[in-house]
Amino acid sequence: MNCSDPSQYEGHVVLFHGPGKPLAWQATQWSCPKVGEVLVQITHSAICRSDLHTHCGHRAVTTPTVLGHEIIGRVVALGAQAPEVDLRGHPIAVGDRVTWSIYAHCGRCPNCQAGWPQKCAKLFKYGHEPVAKDGQPSSGGMASYILLRPGTAILVLEPSLPDQYAVALNCAMATAAAVTRQGEVARRKDPVVVVMGGGYAGLSTVALCRAQGAGRVVVVETQRSLHARALSFGADAAFHPEDDSLKAWISDHSSGRGADQVMEMAGSSAAAQLGLDLLAVGGVLMLAGTVFPSPALALDPEALVRRCQIIKGMHNYAPEDLVLATEFLAHDGAELPWDSLHGGLFPLAESQAAFELALQLPGKRVILMP
Ligand SMILES: [Zn+2]
Ligand SMILES: [Zn+2]
């Protein structure tokens, strides 16, 4: 325990009261970390696509809440019995710059035991929980501090990682790592991969697939202005979903087989439906983007059987995926043009302007600096 004066942890939160309502600036305070907790001063919090969906009313949340779950910060105090080491066995100390899993899990319930910590029976998700009018207890990124609960997977960041890249690790990039792992990219020989969506998670998926041995990677993106950027992240080609040349390209580059993996990161049933149509015999369709109510897919079970295909859903990720994403960003992926995914930096007090800009910059991250 190294915290005695709670008044030193005074700061602000930005309250979200519902779609169409202005974000509210609220003074609040944080107590010393209790047993197993870690208090972190937030340095950067990105506005993720799912925050925008909530802001626009596409996804229901109990309000008021403090949004923001792509967060990094510095450890300011450790509670009694707080974790002494991070996911990689690195000691956790006051002053360390850290990222952490988007959720806290119990480790003991049936889902945790079965290897699905993100579906824990006692799941606590940062940036998704309701708060009182005074902002207590805040657990989102649009705040000065955050208390990490027991069961949060913490990772000390390499000093070489720039803040504005590291901030997207614990949502967009870790989810991309989970999709790549579950899609078995590394276990197949030179697979032909289709990534639906050229946003942050989509391009992270492209880069990770490339690093894990994908033979060809093609991006399908409705906004043609984002196609050139997809190539700079390692895609061999980029198409609009309605381009006639898409199927011909995949056929030409797969000896007529089709795509070994389709990663749906765009959050579109139409993209998922198209992906099913593009799959090779034995292909895997990974669904990760549709995190809000979406139209059903048309599925021919006979075709699925005869073509030996797999459809998998992937929501969030396991702690190992956060490690995979962080090591990729620090090493193999360090030279990629991450700056092109950047929408700008705003002080926390200008959150409203930051959200308005983020809505106009699809495929880019706007970052708040509390
Ligand atoms: Zn997110
Ligand atoms: Zn659990």
mmCIF file of C-alpha atoms and ligand atoms in Angstrom:
data_model
loop_
_atom_site.group_PDB
_atom_site.id
_atom_site.type_symbol
_atom_site.label_atom_id
_atom_site.label_comp_id
_atom_site.label_asym_id
_atom_site.label_seq_id
_atom_site.Cartn_x
_atom_site.Cartn_y
_atom_site.Cartn_z
ATOM 1 C CA MET A 1 0.000 0.000 0.000
ATOM 2 C CA ASN A 2 1.483 3.359 -0.941
ATOM 3 C CA CYS A 3 -1.527 5.648 -0.875
ATOM 4 C CA SER A 4 -2.786 7.536 2.146
ATOM 5 C CA ASP A 5 -4.270 10.851 1.046
ATOM 6 C CA PRO A 6 -7.288 10.399 -1.240
ATOM 7 C CA SER A 7 -7.585 14.138 -1.816
ATOM 8 C CA GLN A 8 -4.513 14.018 -4.024
ATOM 9 C CA TYR A 9 -6.559 12.055 -6.575
ATOM 10 C CA GLU A 10 -9.004 14.738 -7.574
ATOM 11 C CA GLY A 11 -9.805 15.223 -11.216
ATOM 12 C CA HIS A 12 -12.588 15.186 -13.800
ATOM 13 C CA VAL A 13 -14.747 12.811 -15.777
ATOM 14 C CA VAL A 14 -16.741 13.440 -18.945
ATOM 15 C CA LEU A 15 -20.287 12.127 -18.463
ATOM 16 C CA PHE A 16 -22.317 10.687 -21.342
ATOM 17 C CA HIS A 17 -26.052 11.162 -20.660
ATOM 18 C CA GLY A 18 -27.377 9.627 -23.872
ATOM 19 C CA PRO A 19 -27.411 10.104 -27.659
ATOM 20 C CA GLY A 20 -27.907 13.698 -28.762
ATOM 21 C CA LYS A 21 -27.154 15.096 -25.300
ATOM 22 C CA PRO A 22 -24.025 17.177 -24.713
ATOM 23 C CA LEU A 23 -21.145 15.541 -22.871
ATOM 24 C CA ALA A 24 -20.865 16.932 -19.322
ATOM 25 C CA TRP A 25 -17.668 17.962 -17.536
ATOM 26 C CA GLN A 26 -17.785 16.799 -13.910
ATOM 27 C CA ALA A 27 -15.299 17.163 -11.048
ATOM 28 C CA THR A 28 -14.844 13.980 -9.032
ATOM 29 C CA GLN A 29 -12.247 12.088 -7.001
ATOM 30 C CA TRP A 30 -10.636 8.694 -6.755
ATOM 31 C CA SER A 31 -9.962 6.810 -3.550
ATOM 32 C CA CYS A 32 -6.813 4.882 -2.703
ATOM 33 C CA PRO A 33 -6.747 1.460 -4.382
ATOM 34 C CA LYS A 34 -8.299 -1.269 -2.253
ATOM 35 C CA VAL A 35 -7.215 -4.915 -2.119
ATOM 36 C CA GLY A 36 -6.038 -6.101 -5.531
ATOM 37 C CA GLU A 37 -6.633 -2.733 -7.228
ATOM 38 C CA VAL A 38 -4.231 -0.487 -9.153
ATOM 39 C CA LEU A 39 -4.795 3.259 -9.541
ATOM 40 C CA VAL A 40 -3.693 4.631 -12.909
ATOM 41 C CA GLN A 41 -3.463 8.251 -14.035
ATOM 42 C CA ILE A 42 -4.839 8.263 -17.566
ATOM 43 C CA THR A 43 -2.572 9.916 -20.112
ATOM 44 C CA HIS A 44 -4.362 8.975 -23.364
ATOM 45 C CA SER A 45 -7.843 7.695 -24.203
ATOM 46 C CA ALA A 46 -8.885 7.096 -27.814
ATOM 47 C CA ILE A 47 -12.429 7.393 -29.161
ATOM 48 C CA CYS A 48 -13.102 3.905 -30.523
ATOM 49 C CA ARG A 49 -15.708 3.132 -33.181
ATOM 50 C CA SER A 50 -17.891 1.497 -30.531
ATOM 51 C CA ASP A 51 -17.831 4.720 -28.467
ATOM 52 C CA LEU A 52 -19.143 6.478 -31.590
ATOM 53 C CA HIS A 53 -21.871 3.822 -31.986
ATOM 54 C CA THR A 54 -22.920 4.460 -28.377
ATOM 55 C CA HIS A 55 -22.735 8.228 -28.868
ATOM 56 C CA CYS A 56 -25.009 7.953 -31.924
ATOM 57 C CA GLY A 57 -27.502 5.618 -30.196
ATOM 58 C CA HIS A 58 -26.726 2.501 -32.279
ATOM 59 C CA ARG A 59 -25.806 0.671 -29.099
ATOM 60 C CA ALA A 60 -27.731 0.976 -25.845
ATOM 61 C CA VAL A 61 -25.910 1.679 -22.568
ATOM 62 C CA THR A 62 -27.176 2.602 -19.101
ATOM 63 C CA THR A 63 -26.481 6.300 -18.492
ATOM 64 C CA PRO A 64 -24.845 8.311 -17.188
ATOM 65 C CA THR A 65 -21.608 6.578 -18.029
ATOM 66 C CA VAL A 66 -17.981 7.494 -18.710
ATOM 67 C CA LEU A 67 -17.060 6.299 -22.201
ATOM 68 C CA GLY A 68 -13.599 5.368 -23.453
ATOM 69 C CA HIS A 69 -11.940 1.964 -23.147
ATOM 70 C CA GLU A 70 -8.832 2.335 -25.353
ATOM 71 C CA ILE A 71 -6.688 3.772 -22.595
ATOM 72 C CA ILE A 72 -3.096 3.976 -21.429
ATOM 73 C CA GLY A 73 -1.720 5.645 -18.333
ATOM 74 C CA ARG A 74 0.838 5.591 -15.543
ATOM 75 C CA VAL A 75 0.539 3.614 -12.320
ATOM 76 C CA VAL A 76 0.183 5.989 -9.349
ATOM 77 C CA ALA A 77 -0.672 3.602 -6.496
ATOM 78 C CA LEU A 78 -0.925 -0.139 -5.871
ATOM 79 C CA GLY A 79 -3.419 -1.617 -3.403
ATOM 80 C CA ALA A 80 -2.564 -4.431 -1.008
ATOM 81 C CA GLN A 81 -2.127 -7.701 -2.893
ATOM 82 C CA ALA A 82 -2.232 -5.878 -6.234
ATOM 83 C CA PRO A 83 -0.507 -7.842 -8.999
ATOM 84 C CA GLU A 84 3.258 -7.629 -8.604
ATOM 85 C CA VAL A 85 4.008 -8.620 -12.193
ATOM 86 C CA ASP A 86 2.318 -7.994 -15.530
ATOM 87 C CA LEU A 87 1.187 -10.466 -18.226
ATOM 88 C CA ARG A 88 4.796 -10.988 -19.309
ATOM 89 C CA GLY A 89 6.189 -11.341 -15.780
ATOM 90 C CA HIS A 90 7.582 -7.779 -15.758
ATOM 91 C CA PRO A 91 7.361 -6.161 -12.281
ATOM 92 C CA ILE A 92 4.616 -3.500 -11.981
ATOM 93 C CA ALA A 93 5.782 -0.356 -10.171
ATOM 94 C CA VAL A 94 4.521 3.167 -9.546
ATOM 95 C CA GLY A 95 5.355 5.294 -12.607
ATOM 96 C CA ASP A 96 5.119 2.442 -15.119
ATOM 97 C CA ARG A 97 3.275 3.182 -18.356
ATOM 98 C CA VAL A 98 0.641 0.469 -18.784
ATOM 99 C CA THR A 99 -2.160 -0.855 -20.957
ATOM 100 C CA TRP A 100 -4.679 -3.450 -19.719
ATOM 101 C CA SER A 101 -7.460 -5.763 -20.844
ATOM 102 C CA ILE A 102 -10.732 -4.029 -21.667
ATOM 103 C CA TYR A 103 -12.347 -6.145 -18.926
ATOM 104 C CA ALA A 104 -11.775 -7.604 -15.467
ATOM 105 C CA HIS A 105 -12.607 -11.292 -15.046
ATOM 106 C CA CYS A 106 -12.902 -13.660 -12.071
ATOM 107 C CA GLY A 107 -10.821 -16.561 -13.425
ATOM 108 C CA ARG A 108 -13.044 -19.110 -11.646
ATOM 109 C CA CYS A 109 -16.472 -19.139 -13.356
ATOM 110 C CA PRO A 110 -17.320 -21.748 -16.043
ATOM 111 C CA ASN A 111 -16.592 -19.355 -18.934
ATOM 112 C CA CYS A 112 -13.253 -18.239 -17.453
ATOM 113 C CA GLN A 113 -12.308 -21.864 -16.831
ATOM 114 C CA ALA A 114 -13.277 -22.738 -20.407
ATOM 115 C CA GLY A 115 -10.866 -20.125 -21.801
ATOM 116 C CA TRP A 116 -13.347 -17.321 -22.448
ATOM 117 C CA PRO A 117 -12.392 -14.678 -19.846
ATOM 118 C CA GLN A 118 -14.095 -11.963 -21.912
ATOM 119 C CA LYS A 119 -17.392 -13.777 -21.234
ATOM 120 C CA CYS A 120 -16.846 -14.074 -17.456
ATOM 121 C CA ALA A 121 -20.020 -14.410 -15.347
ATOM 122 C CA LYS A 122 -18.743 -11.470 -13.253
ATOM 123 C CA LEU A 123 -17.410 -9.484 -16.207
ATOM 124 C CA PHE A 124 -16.602 -5.818 -15.593
ATOM 125 C CA LYS A 125 -15.959 -3.832 -18.756
ATOM 126 C CA TYR A 126 -14.049 -0.552 -18.676
ATOM 127 C CA GLY A 127 -15.831 2.320 -20.408
ATOM 128 C CA HIS A 128 -19.168 0.482 -20.393
ATOM 129 C CA GLU A 129 -20.463 0.638 -16.793
ATOM 130 C CA PRO A 130 -23.030 3.147 -15.431
ATOM 131 C CA VAL A 131 -21.996 5.797 -12.884
ATOM 132 C CA ALA A 132 -23.821 8.163 -10.514
ATOM 133 C CA LYS A 133 -24.416 11.841 -11.359
ATOM 134 C CA ASP A 134 -21.198 12.764 -9.553
ATOM 135 C CA GLY A 135 -19.240 10.403 -11.826
ATOM 136 C CA GLN A 136 -18.700 7.713 -9.150
ATOM 137 C CA PRO A 137 -17.370 5.102 -9.579
ATOM 138 C CA SER A 138 -15.785 6.071 -12.889
ATOM 139 C CA SER A 139 -14.315 3.240 -14.949
ATOM 140 C CA GLY A 140 -13.966 4.840 -18.381
ATOM 141 C CA GLY A 141 -11.120 6.474 -20.239
ATOM 142 C CA MET A 142 -12.647 9.949 -20.449
ATOM 143 C CA ALA A 143 -11.411 10.708 -16.960
ATOM 144 C CA SER A 144 -8.310 11.808 -15.043
ATOM 145 C CA TYR A 145 -7.788 8.461 -13.270
ATOM 146 C CA ILE A 146 -9.010 4.881 -13.391
ATOM 147 C CA LEU A 147 -9.024 2.150 -10.751
ATOM 148 C CA LEU A 148 -8.097 -1.208 -12.270
ATOM 149 C CA ARG A 149 -9.955 -4.031 -10.581
ATOM 150 C CA PRO A 150 -8.614 -7.419 -9.564
ATOM 151 C CA GLY A 151 -8.756 -9.742 -12.574
ATOM 152 C CA THR A 152 -7.552 -7.089 -15.029
ATOM 153 C CA ALA A 153 -4.687 -8.256 -17.251
ATOM 154 C CA ILE A 154 -2.047 -5.492 -17.022
ATOM 155 C CA LEU A 155 0.861 -5.020 -19.404
ATOM 156 C CA VAL A 156 3.824 -2.677 -18.865
ATOM 157 C CA LEU A 157 4.584 -0.979 -22.192
ATOM 158 C CA GLU A 158 7.937 -0.886 -23.949
ATOM 159 C CA PRO A 159 9.422 2.650 -23.716
ATOM 160 C CA SER A 160 9.862 2.621 -27.508
ATOM 161 C CA LEU A 161 6.093 2.512 -28.159
ATOM 162 C CA PRO A 162 4.658 5.951 -28.968
ATOM 163 C CA ASP A 163 1.634 6.850 -26.784
ATOM 164 C CA GLN A 164 -0.650 7.587 -29.714
ATOM 165 C CA TYR A 165 -0.085 4.091 -31.148
ATOM 166 C CA ALA A 166 -0.102 2.198 -27.841
ATOM 167 C CA VAL A 167 -3.498 3.641 -26.879
ATOM 168 C CA ALA A 168 -5.345 1.458 -29.436
ATOM 169 C CA LEU A 169 -3.694 -1.771 -28.254
ATOM 170 C CA ASN A 170 -6.348 -2.871 -25.770
ATOM 171 C CA CYS A 171 -9.334 -2.783 -28.145
ATOM 172 C CA ALA A 172 -8.708 -2.484 -31.897
ATOM 173 C CA MET A 173 -5.316 -4.173 -32.019
ATOM 174 C CA ALA A 174 -5.919 -6.925 -29.437
ATOM 175 C CA THR A 175 -9.213 -7.792 -31.164
ATOM 176 C CA ALA A 176 -7.345 -8.001 -34.473
ATOM 177 C CA ALA A 177 -4.834 -10.337 -32.807
ATOM 178 C CA ALA A 178 -7.672 -12.538 -31.502
ATOM 179 C CA VAL A 179 -9.305 -12.688 -34.940
ATOM 180 C CA THR A 180 -6.002 -13.592 -36.591
ATOM 181 C CA ARG A 181 -5.312 -16.305 -33.988
ATOM 182 C CA GLN A 182 -8.824 -17.775 -34.045
ATOM 183 C CA GLY A 183 -8.870 -17.574 -37.848
ATOM 184 C CA GLU A 184 -5.839 -19.913 -37.894
ATOM 185 C CA VAL A 185 -3.832 -17.690 -40.245
ATOM 186 C CA ALA A 186 -0.485 -18.935 -38.906
ATOM 187 C CA ARG A 187 -1.588 -22.603 -39.116
ATOM 188 C CA ARG A 188 -2.320 -22.623 -42.853
ATOM 189 C CA LYS A 189 0.100 -22.435 -45.746
ATOM 190 C CA ASP A 190 0.168 -19.076 -47.573
ATOM 191 C CA PRO A 191 -3.563 -18.451 -47.028
ATOM 192 C CA VAL A 192 -5.520 -15.946 -49.080
ATOM 193 C CA VAL A 193 -7.190 -13.600 -46.573
ATOM 194 C CA VAL A 194 -9.998 -11.104 -47.134
ATOM 195 C CA VAL A 195 -10.375 -8.353 -44.521
ATOM 196 C CA MET A 196 -13.709 -6.556 -44.532
ATOM 197 C CA GLY A 197 -13.207 -2.960 -43.384
ATOM 198 C CA GLY A 198 -10.242 -0.611 -43.706
ATOM 199 C CA GLY A 199 -10.530 1.073 -40.291
ATOM 200 C CA TYR A 200 -8.176 0.716 -37.319
ATOM 201 C CA ALA A 201 -9.128 -2.872 -36.465
ATOM 202 C CA GLY A 202 -9.255 -3.855 -40.144
ATOM 203 C CA LEU A 203 -5.794 -2.545 -40.941
ATOM 204 C CA SER A 204 -4.363 -4.023 -37.733
ATOM 205 C CA THR A 205 -5.788 -7.353 -38.931
ATOM 206 C CA VAL A 206 -4.173 -6.892 -42.345
ATOM 207 C CA ALA A 207 -0.783 -6.209 -40.763
ATOM 208 C CA LEU A 208 -1.034 -9.131 -38.313
ATOM 209 C CA CYS A 209 -2.157 -11.554 -41.065
ATOM 210 C CA ARG A 210 0.797 -10.463 -43.178
ATOM 211 C CA ALA A 211 3.195 -10.985 -40.266
ATOM 212 C CA GLN A 212 1.726 -14.433 -39.561
ATOM 213 C CA GLY A 213 2.341 -15.716 -43.070
ATOM 214 C CA ALA A 214 -0.712 -14.817 -45.143
ATOM 215 C CA GLY A 215 0.088 -15.395 -48.831
ATOM 216 C CA ARG A 216 -2.269 -12.708 -50.082
ATOM 217 C CA VAL A 217 -4.373 -10.137 -48.239
ATOM 218 C CA VAL A 218 -7.174 -8.165 -49.840
ATOM 219 C CA VAL A 219 -9.223 -5.414 -48.167
ATOM 220 C CA VAL A 220 -12.865 -4.775 -48.963
ATOM 221 C CA GLU A 221 -13.877 -1.241 -47.952
ATOM 222 C CA THR A 222 -16.870 0.871 -48.997
ATOM 223 C CA GLN A 223 -14.899 4.132 -48.847
ATOM 224 C CA ARG A 224 -12.573 4.255 -51.818
ATOM 225 C CA SER A 225 -10.600 7.087 -50.192
ATOM 226 C CA LEU A 226 -9.317 4.500 -47.654
ATOM 227 C CA HIS A 227 -8.042 2.020 -50.275
ATOM 228 C CA ALA A 228 -4.534 3.455 -50.713
ATOM 229 C CA ARG A 229 -3.976 3.390 -46.943
ATOM 230 C CA ALA A 230 -4.903 -0.322 -46.860
ATOM 231 C CA LEU A 231 -2.072 -1.040 -49.325
ATOM 232 C CA SER A 232 0.382 0.789 -47.060
ATOM 233 C CA PHE A 233 -0.518 -1.655 -44.241
ATOM 234 C CA GLY A 234 0.368 -4.665 -46.364
ATOM 235 C CA ALA A 235 -2.769 -5.402 -48.395
ATOM 236 C CA ASP A 236 -2.075 -6.590 -51.959
ATOM 237 C CA ALA A 237 -5.295 -5.033 -53.248
ATOM 238 C CA ALA A 238 -8.339 -3.113 -52.046
ATOM 239 C CA PHE A 239 -11.822 -3.190 -53.532
ATOM 240 C CA HIS A 240 -15.269 -1.719 -53.048
ATOM 241 C CA PRO A 241 -17.702 -4.547 -52.203
ATOM 242 C CA GLU A 242 -19.561 -3.929 -55.447
ATOM 243 C CA ASP A 243 -16.471 -4.080 -57.661
ATOM 244 C CA ASP A 244 -16.882 -6.869 -60.225
ATOM 245 C CA SER A 245 -13.126 -7.372 -60.170
ATOM 246 C CA LEU A 246 -13.114 -8.496 -56.486
ATOM 247 C CA LYS A 247 -14.144 -12.114 -57.101
ATOM 248 C CA ALA A 248 -11.911 -12.389 -60.172
ATOM 249 C CA TRP A 249 -8.913 -11.119 -58.173
ATOM 250 C CA ILE A 250 -9.464 -13.631 -55.381
ATOM 251 C CA SER A 251 -9.961 -16.431 -57.893
ATOM 252 C CA ASP A 252 -6.788 -15.475 -59.801
ATOM 253 C CA HIS A 253 -4.718 -15.441 -56.611
ATOM 254 C CA SER A 254 -6.078 -18.663 -55.094
ATOM 255 C CA SER A 255 -5.973 -21.026 -58.086
ATOM 256 C CA GLY A 256 -9.741 -20.620 -58.283
ATOM 257 C CA ARG A 257 -10.326 -21.780 -54.684
ATOM 258 C CA GLY A 258 -11.539 -18.599 -53.009
ATOM 259 C CA ALA A 259 -10.539 -17.034 -49.671
ATOM 260 C CA ASP A 260 -9.100 -19.212 -46.907
ATOM 261 C CA GLN A 261 -10.135 -16.654 -44.311
ATOM 262 C CA VAL A 262 -12.561 -13.771 -44.351
ATOM 263 C CA MET A 263 -12.267 -11.410 -41.363
ATOM 264 C CA GLU A 264 -15.405 -9.277 -40.932
ATOM 265 C CA MET A 265 -14.185 -6.182 -39.066
ATOM 266 C CA ALA A 266 -16.516 -3.596 -40.655
ATOM 267 C CA GLY A 267 -19.601 -4.322 -38.563
ATOM 268 C CA SER A 268 -21.791 -5.019 -41.588
ATOM 269 C CA SER A 269 -24.108 -7.964 -42.237
ATOM 270 C CA ALA A 270 -23.761 -7.262 -45.962
ATOM 271 C CA ALA A 271 -19.982 -7.622 -45.665
ATOM 272 C CA ALA A 272 -20.399 -10.887 -43.734
ATOM 273 C CA GLN A 273 -22.799 -12.189 -46.387
ATOM 274 C CA LEU A 274 -20.354 -11.293 -49.140
ATOM 275 C CA GLY A 275 -17.582 -12.955 -47.124
ATOM 276 C CA LEU A 276 -19.516 -16.218 -46.998
ATOM 277 C CA ASP A 277 -19.780 -16.071 -50.761
ATOM 278 C CA LEU A 278 -16.012 -15.572 -51.154
ATOM 279 C CA LEU A 279 -14.911 -18.509 -48.938
ATOM 280 C CA ALA A 280 -12.887 -21.434 -50.283
ATOM 281 C CA VAL A 281 -13.481 -25.074 -49.379
ATOM 282 C CA GLY A 282 -12.334 -25.359 -45.749
ATOM 283 C CA GLY A 283 -12.447 -21.565 -45.359
ATOM 284 C CA VAL A 284 -13.062 -19.729 -42.077
ATOM 285 C CA LEU A 285 -15.408 -16.743 -41.786
ATOM 286 C CA MET A 286 -14.480 -14.745 -38.659
ATOM 287 C CA LEU A 287 -17.209 -12.364 -37.491
ATOM 288 C CA ALA A 288 -15.887 -9.642 -35.179
ATOM 289 C CA GLY A 289 -17.347 -6.324 -36.336
ATOM 290 C CA THR A 290 -21.082 -6.678 -35.703
ATOM 291 C CA VAL A 291 -21.304 -5.597 -32.053
ATOM 292 C CA PHE A 292 -24.796 -4.090 -32.315
ATOM 293 C CA PRO A 293 -28.127 -5.420 -33.671
ATOM 294 C CA SER A 294 -27.611 -6.321 -37.346
ATOM 295 C CA PRO A 295 -29.697 -8.051 -40.052
ATOM 296 C CA ALA A 296 -29.524 -11.863 -40.136
ATOM 297 C CA LEU A 297 -27.406 -13.720 -42.693
ATOM 298 C CA ALA A 298 -28.802 -16.086 -45.322
ATOM 299 C CA LEU A 299 -27.095 -19.423 -44.694
ATOM 300 C CA ASP A 300 -27.343 -22.569 -46.816
ATOM 301 C CA PRO A 301 -26.439 -25.372 -44.399
ATOM 302 C CA GLU A 302 -25.893 -27.864 -47.227
ATOM 303 C CA ALA A 303 -23.340 -25.576 -48.884
ATOM 304 C CA LEU A 304 -21.560 -25.121 -45.548
ATOM 305 C CA VAL A 305 -21.416 -28.889 -45.036
ATOM 306 C CA ARG A 306 -20.326 -29.744 -48.558
ATOM 307 C CA ARG A 307 -17.692 -26.994 -48.579
ATOM 308 C CA CYS A 308 -16.408 -27.896 -45.077
ATOM 309 C CA GLN A 309 -16.501 -24.255 -43.992
ATOM 310 C CA ILE A 310 -16.326 -22.712 -40.522
ATOM 311 C CA ILE A 311 -18.079 -19.606 -39.173
ATOM 312 C CA LYS A 312 -16.711 -18.216 -35.891
ATOM 313 C CA GLY A 313 -17.690 -15.193 -33.818
ATOM 314 C CA MET A 314 -15.047 -13.304 -31.851
ATOM 315 C CA HIS A 315 -15.929 -10.637 -29.289
ATOM 316 C CA ASN A 316 -13.010 -8.824 -27.634
ATOM 317 C CA TYR A 317 -10.030 -11.064 -26.853
ATOM 318 C CA ALA A 318 -8.067 -13.104 -24.325
ATOM 319 C CA PRO A 319 -5.091 -11.622 -22.414
ATOM 320 C CA GLU A 320 -2.662 -13.544 -24.676
ATOM 321 C CA ASP A 321 -3.973 -11.515 -27.634
ATOM 322 C CA LEU A 322 -3.098 -8.255 -25.869
ATOM 323 C CA VAL A 323 0.459 -9.566 -25.482
ATOM 324 C CA LEU A 324 0.565 -10.626 -29.141
ATOM 325 C CA ALA A 325 -0.669 -7.207 -30.307
ATOM 326 C CA THR A 326 1.787 -5.315 -28.077
ATOM 327 C CA GLU A 327 4.797 -7.346 -29.216
ATOM 328 C CA PHE A 328 3.753 -6.906 -32.839
ATOM 329 C CA LEU A 329 3.466 -3.135 -32.450
ATOM 330 C CA ALA A 330 6.835 -2.949 -30.671
ATOM 331 C CA HIS A 331 8.687 -5.110 -33.212
ATOM 332 C CA ASP A 332 7.429 -6.402 -36.606
ATOM 333 C CA GLY A 333 4.735 -3.735 -36.923
ATOM 334 C CA ALA A 334 6.746 -0.803 -35.596
ATOM 335 C CA GLU A 335 7.491 0.691 -39.020
ATOM 336 C CA LEU A 336 3.940 0.650 -40.374
ATOM 337 C CA PRO A 337 2.347 4.058 -41.101
ATOM 338 C CA TRP A 338 0.257 4.185 -37.899
ATOM 339 C CA ASP A 339 0.265 7.989 -38.117
ATOM 340 C CA SER A 340 -2.140 7.715 -41.051
ATOM 341 C CA LEU A 341 -4.747 6.324 -38.600
ATOM 342 C CA HIS A 342 -4.492 9.399 -36.428
ATOM 343 C CA GLY A 343 -7.258 11.997 -36.193
ATOM 344 C CA GLY A 344 -5.765 14.391 -33.641
ATOM 345 C CA LEU A 345 -5.181 15.032 -29.946
ATOM 346 C CA PHE A 346 -7.626 16.924 -27.709
ATOM 347 C CA PRO A 347 -7.576 17.918 -24.039
ATOM 348 C CA LEU A 348 -10.239 16.064 -22.016
ATOM 349 C CA ALA A 349 -12.211 19.306 -21.533
ATOM 350 C CA GLU A 350 -12.759 19.427 -25.327
ATOM 351 C CA SER A 351 -14.322 15.958 -25.541
ATOM 352 C CA GLN A 352 -17.431 17.226 -27.323
ATOM 353 C CA ALA A 353 -15.346 18.692 -30.156
ATOM 354 C CA ALA A 354 -13.264 15.509 -30.241
ATOM 355 C CA PHE A 355 -16.371 13.335 -30.701
ATOM 356 C CA GLU A 356 -17.680 15.628 -33.424
ATOM 357 C CA LEU A 357 -14.374 15.406 -35.281
ATOM 358 C CA ALA A 358 -14.168 11.612 -34.810
ATOM 359 C CA LEU A 359 -17.589 11.217 -36.439
ATOM 360 C CA GLN A 360 -16.230 12.981 -39.519
ATOM 361 C CA LEU A 361 -13.016 10.938 -39.667
ATOM 362 C CA PRO A 362 -13.980 7.311 -40.302
ATOM 363 C CA GLY A 363 -11.079 4.934 -39.929
ATOM 364 C CA LYS A 364 -9.066 7.332 -37.766
ATOM 365 C CA ARG A 365 -8.607 7.644 -34.011
ATOM 366 C CA VAL A 366 -9.138 10.915 -32.186
ATOM 367 C CA ILE A 367 -7.330 10.834 -28.835
ATOM 368 C CA LEU A 368 -8.154 12.599 -25.580
ATOM 369 C CA MET A 369 -5.379 13.586 -23.176
ATOM 370 C CA PRO A 370 -6.755 13.909 -19.625
HETATM 371 ZN ZN ZN B 1 -13.280 -0.390 -28.826
HETATM 372 ZN ZN ZN B 2 -15.188 -15.552 -14.632
#
